[in-house]
Short mmCIF file of N, CA, C and O in Angstrom, two decimals:
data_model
loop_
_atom_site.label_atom_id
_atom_site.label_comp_id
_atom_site.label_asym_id
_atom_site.label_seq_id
_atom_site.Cartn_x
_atom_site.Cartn_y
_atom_site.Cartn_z
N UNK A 831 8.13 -8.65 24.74
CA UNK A 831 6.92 -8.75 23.97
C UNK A 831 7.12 -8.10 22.60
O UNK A 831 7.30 -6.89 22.51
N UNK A 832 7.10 -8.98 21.46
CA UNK A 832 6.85 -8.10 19.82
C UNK A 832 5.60 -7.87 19.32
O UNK A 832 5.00 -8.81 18.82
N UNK A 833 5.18 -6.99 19.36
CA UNK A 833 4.34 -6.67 18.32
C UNK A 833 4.59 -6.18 17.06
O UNK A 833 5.69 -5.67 16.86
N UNK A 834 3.82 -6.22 16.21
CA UNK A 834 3.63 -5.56 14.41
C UNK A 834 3.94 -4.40 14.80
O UNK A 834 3.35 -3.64 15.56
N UNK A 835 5.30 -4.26 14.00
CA UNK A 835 5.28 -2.52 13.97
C UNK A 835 4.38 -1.71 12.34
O UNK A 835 5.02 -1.73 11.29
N UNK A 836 3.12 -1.15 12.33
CA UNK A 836 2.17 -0.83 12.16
C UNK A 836 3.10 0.32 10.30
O UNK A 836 3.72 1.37 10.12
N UNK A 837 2.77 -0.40 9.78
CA UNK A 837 3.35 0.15 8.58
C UNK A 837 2.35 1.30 7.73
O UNK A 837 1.20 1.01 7.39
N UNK A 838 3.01 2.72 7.42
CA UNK A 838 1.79 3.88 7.30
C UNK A 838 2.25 3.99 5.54
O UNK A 838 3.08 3.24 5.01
N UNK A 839 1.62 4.91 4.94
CA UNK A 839 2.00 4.76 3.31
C UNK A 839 1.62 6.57 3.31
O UNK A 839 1.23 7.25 4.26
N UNK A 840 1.86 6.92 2.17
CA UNK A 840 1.45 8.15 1.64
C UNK A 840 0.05 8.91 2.31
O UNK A 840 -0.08 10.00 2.86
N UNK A 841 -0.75 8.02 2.06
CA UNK A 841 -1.92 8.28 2.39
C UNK A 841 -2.45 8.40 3.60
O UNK A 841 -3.28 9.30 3.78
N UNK A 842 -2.05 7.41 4.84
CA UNK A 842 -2.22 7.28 5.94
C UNK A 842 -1.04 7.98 6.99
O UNK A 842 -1.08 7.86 8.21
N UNK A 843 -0.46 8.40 6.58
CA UNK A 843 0.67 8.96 7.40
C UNK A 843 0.05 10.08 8.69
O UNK A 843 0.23 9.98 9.90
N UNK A 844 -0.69 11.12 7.95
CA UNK A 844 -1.15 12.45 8.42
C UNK A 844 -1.62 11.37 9.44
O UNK A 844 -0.87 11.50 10.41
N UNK A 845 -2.45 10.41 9.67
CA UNK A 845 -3.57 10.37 10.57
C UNK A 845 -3.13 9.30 11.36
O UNK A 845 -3.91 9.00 12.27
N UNK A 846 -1.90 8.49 11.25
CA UNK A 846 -1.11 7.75 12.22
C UNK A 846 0.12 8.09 12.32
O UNK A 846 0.93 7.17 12.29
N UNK A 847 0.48 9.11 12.43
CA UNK A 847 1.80 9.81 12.65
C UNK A 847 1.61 11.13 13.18
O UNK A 847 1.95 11.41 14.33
N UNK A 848 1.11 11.92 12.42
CA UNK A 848 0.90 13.60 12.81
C UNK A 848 -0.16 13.92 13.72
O UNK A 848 -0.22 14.91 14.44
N UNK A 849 -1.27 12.66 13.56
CA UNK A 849 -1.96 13.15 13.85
C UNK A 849 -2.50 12.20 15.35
O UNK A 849 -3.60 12.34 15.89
N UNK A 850 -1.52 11.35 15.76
CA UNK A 850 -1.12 10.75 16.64
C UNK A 850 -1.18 11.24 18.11
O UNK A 850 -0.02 11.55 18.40
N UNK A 851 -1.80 11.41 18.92
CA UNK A 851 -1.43 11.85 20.42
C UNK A 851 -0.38 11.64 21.56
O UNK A 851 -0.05 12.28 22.56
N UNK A 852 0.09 10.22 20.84
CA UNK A 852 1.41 9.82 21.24
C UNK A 852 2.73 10.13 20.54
O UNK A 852 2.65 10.19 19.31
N UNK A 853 3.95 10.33 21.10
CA UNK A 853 4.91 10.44 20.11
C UNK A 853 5.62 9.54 19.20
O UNK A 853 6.22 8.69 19.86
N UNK A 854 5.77 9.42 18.09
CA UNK A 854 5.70 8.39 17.31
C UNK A 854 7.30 8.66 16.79
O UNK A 854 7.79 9.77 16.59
N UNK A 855 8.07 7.20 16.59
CA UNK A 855 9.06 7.05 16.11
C UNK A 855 8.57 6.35 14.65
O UNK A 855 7.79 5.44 14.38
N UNK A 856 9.39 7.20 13.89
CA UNK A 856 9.13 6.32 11.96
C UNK A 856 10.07 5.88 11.48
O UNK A 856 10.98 6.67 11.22
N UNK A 857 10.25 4.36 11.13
CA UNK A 857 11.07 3.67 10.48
C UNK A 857 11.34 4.18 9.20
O UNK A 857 10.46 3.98 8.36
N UNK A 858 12.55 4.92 8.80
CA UNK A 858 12.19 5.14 7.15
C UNK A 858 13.18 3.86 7.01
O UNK A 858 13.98 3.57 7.90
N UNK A 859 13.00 2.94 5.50
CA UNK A 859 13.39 1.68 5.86
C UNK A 859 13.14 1.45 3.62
O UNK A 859 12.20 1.80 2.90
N UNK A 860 14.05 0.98 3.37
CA UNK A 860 13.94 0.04 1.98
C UNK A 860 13.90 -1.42 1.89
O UNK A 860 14.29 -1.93 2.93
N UNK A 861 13.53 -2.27 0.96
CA UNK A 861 13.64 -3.81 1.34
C UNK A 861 14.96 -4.18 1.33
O UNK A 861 15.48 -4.99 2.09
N UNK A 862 15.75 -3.28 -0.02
CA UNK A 862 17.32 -3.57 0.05
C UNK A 862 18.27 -3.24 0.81
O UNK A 862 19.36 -3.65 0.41
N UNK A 863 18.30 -2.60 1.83
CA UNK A 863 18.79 -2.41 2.75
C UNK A 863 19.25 -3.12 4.07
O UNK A 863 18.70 -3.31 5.16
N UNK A 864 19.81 -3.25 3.84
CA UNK A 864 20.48 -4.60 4.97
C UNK A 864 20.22 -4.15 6.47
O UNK A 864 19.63 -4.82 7.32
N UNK A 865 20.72 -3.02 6.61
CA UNK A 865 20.67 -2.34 8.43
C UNK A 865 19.07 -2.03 8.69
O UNK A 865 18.78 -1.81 9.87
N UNK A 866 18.25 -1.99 7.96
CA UNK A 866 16.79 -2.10 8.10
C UNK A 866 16.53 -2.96 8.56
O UNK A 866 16.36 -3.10 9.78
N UNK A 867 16.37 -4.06 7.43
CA UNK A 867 16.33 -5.28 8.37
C UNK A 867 17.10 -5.72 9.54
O UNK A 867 16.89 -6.77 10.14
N UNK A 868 17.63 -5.22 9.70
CA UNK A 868 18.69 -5.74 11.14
C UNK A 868 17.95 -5.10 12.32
O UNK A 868 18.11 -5.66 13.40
N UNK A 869 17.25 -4.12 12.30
CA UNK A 869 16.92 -3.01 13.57
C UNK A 869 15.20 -3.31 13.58
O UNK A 869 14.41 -2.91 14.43
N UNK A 870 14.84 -4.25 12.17
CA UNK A 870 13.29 -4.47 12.21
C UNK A 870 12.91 -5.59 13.48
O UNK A 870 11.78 -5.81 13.90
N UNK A 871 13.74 -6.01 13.80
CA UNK A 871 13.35 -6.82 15.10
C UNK A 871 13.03 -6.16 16.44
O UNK A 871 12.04 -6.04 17.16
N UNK A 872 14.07 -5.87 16.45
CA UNK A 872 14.35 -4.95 17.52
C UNK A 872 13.23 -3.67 18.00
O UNK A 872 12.91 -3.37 19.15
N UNK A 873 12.80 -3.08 16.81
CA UNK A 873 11.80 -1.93 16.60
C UNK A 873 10.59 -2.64 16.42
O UNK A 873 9.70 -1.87 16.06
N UNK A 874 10.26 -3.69 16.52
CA UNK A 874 8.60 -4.39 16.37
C UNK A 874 8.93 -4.77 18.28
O UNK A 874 7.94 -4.73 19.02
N UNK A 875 10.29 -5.08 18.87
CA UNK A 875 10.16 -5.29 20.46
C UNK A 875 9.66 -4.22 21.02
O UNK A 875 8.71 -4.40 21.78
N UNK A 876 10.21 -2.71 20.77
CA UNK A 876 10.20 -1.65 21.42
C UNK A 876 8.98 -1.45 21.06
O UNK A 876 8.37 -0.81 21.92
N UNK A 877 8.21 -1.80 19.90
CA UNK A 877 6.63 -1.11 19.84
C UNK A 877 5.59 -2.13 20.75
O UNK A 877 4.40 -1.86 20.87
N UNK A 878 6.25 -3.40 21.40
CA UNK A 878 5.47 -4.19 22.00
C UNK A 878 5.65 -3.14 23.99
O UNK A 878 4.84 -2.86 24.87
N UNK A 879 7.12 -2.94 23.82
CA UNK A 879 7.50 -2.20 25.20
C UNK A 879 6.96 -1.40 25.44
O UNK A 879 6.40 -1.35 26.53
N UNK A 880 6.88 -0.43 24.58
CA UNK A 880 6.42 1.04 24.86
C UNK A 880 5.17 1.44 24.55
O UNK A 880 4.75 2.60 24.53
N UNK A 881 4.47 0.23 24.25
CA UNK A 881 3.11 0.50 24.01
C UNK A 881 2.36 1.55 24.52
O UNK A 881 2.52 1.49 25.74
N UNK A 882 1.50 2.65 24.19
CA UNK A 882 1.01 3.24 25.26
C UNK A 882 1.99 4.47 25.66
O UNK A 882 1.44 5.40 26.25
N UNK A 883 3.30 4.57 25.40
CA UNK A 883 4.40 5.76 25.79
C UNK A 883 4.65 6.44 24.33
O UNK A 883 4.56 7.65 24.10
N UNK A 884 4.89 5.73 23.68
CA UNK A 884 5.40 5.70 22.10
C UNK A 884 4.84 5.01 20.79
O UNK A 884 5.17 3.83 20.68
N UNK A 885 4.10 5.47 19.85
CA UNK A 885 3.72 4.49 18.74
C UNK A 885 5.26 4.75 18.06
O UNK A 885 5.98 5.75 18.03
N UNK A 886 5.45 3.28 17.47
CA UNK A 886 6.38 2.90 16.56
C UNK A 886 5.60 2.52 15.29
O UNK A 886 4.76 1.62 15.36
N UNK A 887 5.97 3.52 13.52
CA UNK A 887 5.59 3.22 12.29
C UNK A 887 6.92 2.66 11.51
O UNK A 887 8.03 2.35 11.94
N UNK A 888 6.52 2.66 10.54
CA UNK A 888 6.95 2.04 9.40
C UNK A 888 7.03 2.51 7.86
O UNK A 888 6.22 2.08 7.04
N UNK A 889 7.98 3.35 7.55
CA UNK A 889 7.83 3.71 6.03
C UNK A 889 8.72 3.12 5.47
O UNK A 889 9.85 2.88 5.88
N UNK A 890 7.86 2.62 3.68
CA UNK A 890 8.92 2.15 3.03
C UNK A 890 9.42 3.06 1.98
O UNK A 890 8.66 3.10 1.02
N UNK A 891 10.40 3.75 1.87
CA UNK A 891 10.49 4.76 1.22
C UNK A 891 10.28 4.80 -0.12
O UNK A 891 9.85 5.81 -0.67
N UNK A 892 10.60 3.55 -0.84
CA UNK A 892 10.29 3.19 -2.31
C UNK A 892 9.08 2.83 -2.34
O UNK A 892 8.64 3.31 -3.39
N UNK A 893 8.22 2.25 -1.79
CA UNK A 893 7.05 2.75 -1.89
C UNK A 893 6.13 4.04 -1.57
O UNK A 893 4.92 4.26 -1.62
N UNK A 894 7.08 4.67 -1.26
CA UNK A 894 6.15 6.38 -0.45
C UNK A 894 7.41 7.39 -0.78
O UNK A 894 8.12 7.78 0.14
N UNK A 895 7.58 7.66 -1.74
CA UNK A 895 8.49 8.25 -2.04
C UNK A 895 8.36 9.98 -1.77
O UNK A 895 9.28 10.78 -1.61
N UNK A 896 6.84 10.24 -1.80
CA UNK A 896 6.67 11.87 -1.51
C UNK A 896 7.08 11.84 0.26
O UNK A 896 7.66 12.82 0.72
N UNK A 897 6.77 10.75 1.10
CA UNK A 897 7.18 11.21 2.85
C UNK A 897 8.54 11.25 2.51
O UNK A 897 8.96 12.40 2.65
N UNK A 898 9.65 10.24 2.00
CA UNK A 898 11.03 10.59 2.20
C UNK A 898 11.58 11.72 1.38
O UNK A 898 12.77 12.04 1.52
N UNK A 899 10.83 12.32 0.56
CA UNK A 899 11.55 13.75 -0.05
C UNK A 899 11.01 14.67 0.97
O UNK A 899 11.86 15.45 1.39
N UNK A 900 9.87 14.78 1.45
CA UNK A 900 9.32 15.75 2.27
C UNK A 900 10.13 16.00 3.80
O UNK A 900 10.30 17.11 4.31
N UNK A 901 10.54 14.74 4.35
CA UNK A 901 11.64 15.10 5.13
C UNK A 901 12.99 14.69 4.92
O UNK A 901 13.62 14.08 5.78
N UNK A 902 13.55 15.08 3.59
CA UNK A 902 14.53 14.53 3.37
C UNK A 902 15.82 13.31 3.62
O UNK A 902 17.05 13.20 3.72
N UNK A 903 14.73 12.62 3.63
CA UNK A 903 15.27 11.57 4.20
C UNK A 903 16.65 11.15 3.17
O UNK A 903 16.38 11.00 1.98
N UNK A 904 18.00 10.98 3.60
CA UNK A 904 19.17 10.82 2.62
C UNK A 904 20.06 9.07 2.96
O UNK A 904 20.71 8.44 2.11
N UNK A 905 19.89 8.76 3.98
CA UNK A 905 20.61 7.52 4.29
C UNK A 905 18.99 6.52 4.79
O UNK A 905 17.93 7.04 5.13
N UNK A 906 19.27 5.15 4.68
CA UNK A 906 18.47 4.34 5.35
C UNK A 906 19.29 3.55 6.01
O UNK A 906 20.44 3.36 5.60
N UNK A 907 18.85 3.02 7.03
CA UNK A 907 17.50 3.56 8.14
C UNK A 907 17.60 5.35 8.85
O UNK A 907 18.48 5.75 9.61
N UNK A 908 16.84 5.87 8.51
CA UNK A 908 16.55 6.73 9.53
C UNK A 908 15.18 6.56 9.91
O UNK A 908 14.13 6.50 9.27
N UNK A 909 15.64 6.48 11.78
CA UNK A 909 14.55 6.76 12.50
C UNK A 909 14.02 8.75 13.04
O UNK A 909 14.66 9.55 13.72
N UNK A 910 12.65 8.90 12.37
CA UNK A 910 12.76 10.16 12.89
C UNK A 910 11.82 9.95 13.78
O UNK A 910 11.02 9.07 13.49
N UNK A 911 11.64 10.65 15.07
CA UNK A 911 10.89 10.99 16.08
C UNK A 911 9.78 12.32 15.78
O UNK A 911 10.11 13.32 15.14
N UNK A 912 8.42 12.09 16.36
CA UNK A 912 7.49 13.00 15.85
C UNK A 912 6.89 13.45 17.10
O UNK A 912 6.26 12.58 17.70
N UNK A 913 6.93 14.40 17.54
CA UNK A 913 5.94 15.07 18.97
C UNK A 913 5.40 16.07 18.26
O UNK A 913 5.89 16.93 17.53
N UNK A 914 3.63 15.66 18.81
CA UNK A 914 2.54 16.70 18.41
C UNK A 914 2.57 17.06 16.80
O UNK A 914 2.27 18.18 16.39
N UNK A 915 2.90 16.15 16.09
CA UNK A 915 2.77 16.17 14.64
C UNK A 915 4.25 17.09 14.28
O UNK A 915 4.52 17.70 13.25
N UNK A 916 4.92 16.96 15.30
CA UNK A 916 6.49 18.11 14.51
C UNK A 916 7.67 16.99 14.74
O UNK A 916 7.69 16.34 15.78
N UNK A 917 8.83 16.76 13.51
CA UNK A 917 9.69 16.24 13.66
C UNK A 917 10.57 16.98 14.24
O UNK A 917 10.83 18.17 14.08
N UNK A 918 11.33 15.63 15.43
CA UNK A 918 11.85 16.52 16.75
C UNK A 918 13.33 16.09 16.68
O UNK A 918 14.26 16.66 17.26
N UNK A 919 13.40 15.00 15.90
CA UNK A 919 14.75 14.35 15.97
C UNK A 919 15.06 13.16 14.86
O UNK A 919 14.23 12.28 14.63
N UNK A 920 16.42 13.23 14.14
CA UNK A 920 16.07 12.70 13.26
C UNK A 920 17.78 11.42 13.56
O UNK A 920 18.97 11.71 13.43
N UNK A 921 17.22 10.26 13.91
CA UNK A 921 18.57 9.00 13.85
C UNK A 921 18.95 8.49 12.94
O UNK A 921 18.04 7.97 12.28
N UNK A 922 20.05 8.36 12.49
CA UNK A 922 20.57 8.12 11.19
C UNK A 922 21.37 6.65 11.28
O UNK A 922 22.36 6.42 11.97
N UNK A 923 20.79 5.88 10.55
CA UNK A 923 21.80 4.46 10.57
C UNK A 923 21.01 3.18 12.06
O UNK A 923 20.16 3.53 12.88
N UNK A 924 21.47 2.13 11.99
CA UNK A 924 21.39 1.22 13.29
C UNK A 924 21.52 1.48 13.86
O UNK A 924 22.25 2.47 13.89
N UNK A 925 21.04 1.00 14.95
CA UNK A 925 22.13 1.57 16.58
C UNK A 925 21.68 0.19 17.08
O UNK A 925 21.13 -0.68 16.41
N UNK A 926 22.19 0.13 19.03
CA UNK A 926 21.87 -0.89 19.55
C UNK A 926 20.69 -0.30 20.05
O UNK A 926 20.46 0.90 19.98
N UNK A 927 19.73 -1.40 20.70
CA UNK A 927 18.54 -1.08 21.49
C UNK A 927 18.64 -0.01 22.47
O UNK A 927 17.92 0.98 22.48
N UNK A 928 19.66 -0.29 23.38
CA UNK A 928 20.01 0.58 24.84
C UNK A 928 20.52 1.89 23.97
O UNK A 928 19.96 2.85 24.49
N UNK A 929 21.24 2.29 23.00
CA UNK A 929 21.54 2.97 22.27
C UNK A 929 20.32 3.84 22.46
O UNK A 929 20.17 4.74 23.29
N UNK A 930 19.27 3.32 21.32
CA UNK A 930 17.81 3.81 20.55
C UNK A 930 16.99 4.49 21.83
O UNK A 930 16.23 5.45 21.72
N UNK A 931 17.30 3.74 23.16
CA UNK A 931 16.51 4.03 24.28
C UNK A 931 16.84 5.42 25.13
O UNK A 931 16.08 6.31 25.50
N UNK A 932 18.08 5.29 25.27
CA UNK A 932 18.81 6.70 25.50
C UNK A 932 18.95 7.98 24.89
O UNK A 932 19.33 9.06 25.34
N UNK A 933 18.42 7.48 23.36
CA UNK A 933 18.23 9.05 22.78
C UNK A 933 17.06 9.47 22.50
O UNK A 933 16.79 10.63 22.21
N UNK A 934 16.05 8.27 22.59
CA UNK A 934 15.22 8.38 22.53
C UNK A 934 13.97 9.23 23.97
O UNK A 934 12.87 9.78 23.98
N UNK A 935 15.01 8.86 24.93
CA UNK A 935 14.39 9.41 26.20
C UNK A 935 15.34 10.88 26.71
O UNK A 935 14.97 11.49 27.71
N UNK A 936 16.57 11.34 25.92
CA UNK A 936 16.81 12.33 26.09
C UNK A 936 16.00 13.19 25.22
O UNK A 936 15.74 14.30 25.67
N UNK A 937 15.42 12.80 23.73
CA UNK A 937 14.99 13.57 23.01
C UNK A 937 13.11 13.80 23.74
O UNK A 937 12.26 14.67 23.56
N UNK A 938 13.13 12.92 24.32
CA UNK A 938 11.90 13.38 24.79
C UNK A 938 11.73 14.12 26.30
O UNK A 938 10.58 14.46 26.60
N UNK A 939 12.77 14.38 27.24
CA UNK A 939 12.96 14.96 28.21
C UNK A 939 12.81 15.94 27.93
O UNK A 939 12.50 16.56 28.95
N UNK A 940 12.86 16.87 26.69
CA UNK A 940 12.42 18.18 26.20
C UNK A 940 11.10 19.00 26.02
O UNK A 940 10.95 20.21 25.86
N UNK A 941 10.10 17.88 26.12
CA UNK A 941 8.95 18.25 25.64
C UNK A 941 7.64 17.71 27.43
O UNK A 941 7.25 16.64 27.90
N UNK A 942 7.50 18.75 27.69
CA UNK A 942 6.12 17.96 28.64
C UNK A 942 5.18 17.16 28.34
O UNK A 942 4.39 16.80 29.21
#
């Protein structure tokens, strides 16, 4: 199942990301970026999968340029992971799905 993975901006971040009850994975992502687009499929599947376990966002960093200085974001794609409004883990580059799923569920085996 794909769903829209739910794209946040400057403004909306605090209150669909931080302020989220679920733990939220954030696309940091450019249009020129080739491996973005490659993992944007894939990451609109997992937000249809995990519905309900995990919200999956969307930043575009050239358009929101204060979220990617604020967590220094240096390569694209990074996916960072957010529990209880704190960044918990930060993925750097593509990966495969089964990849994304495995670190994604070790990084959350940490937290109750």
């Amino acid at each position: 199942m794909t769903t829209e993975t739910l794209t946040v901006t400057d403004e909306t971040f605090e209150r669909e990301v931080l302020g989220n009850d679920l733990p939220v994975l954030v696309d940091f992502w450019a249009e020129w970026c080739p491996p973005c687009h490659m993992i944007a499929p894939m990451l609109a599947e997992l937000a249809g999968e995990l519905e309900g376990t995990i919200a999956i966002r969307k930043v575009n960093t050239d358009e929101n340029p204060e979220l990617g200085a604020r967590y220094r974001i240096m390569s694209l794609p990074t996916l960072m992971l957010f529990v209880d409004g704190e960044p918990v883990q930060a993925l750097v580059g593509a990966r495969p799905k089964a990849r994304l799923l495995k670190e994604l569920e070790d990084a959350l085996s940490r937290f109750p």
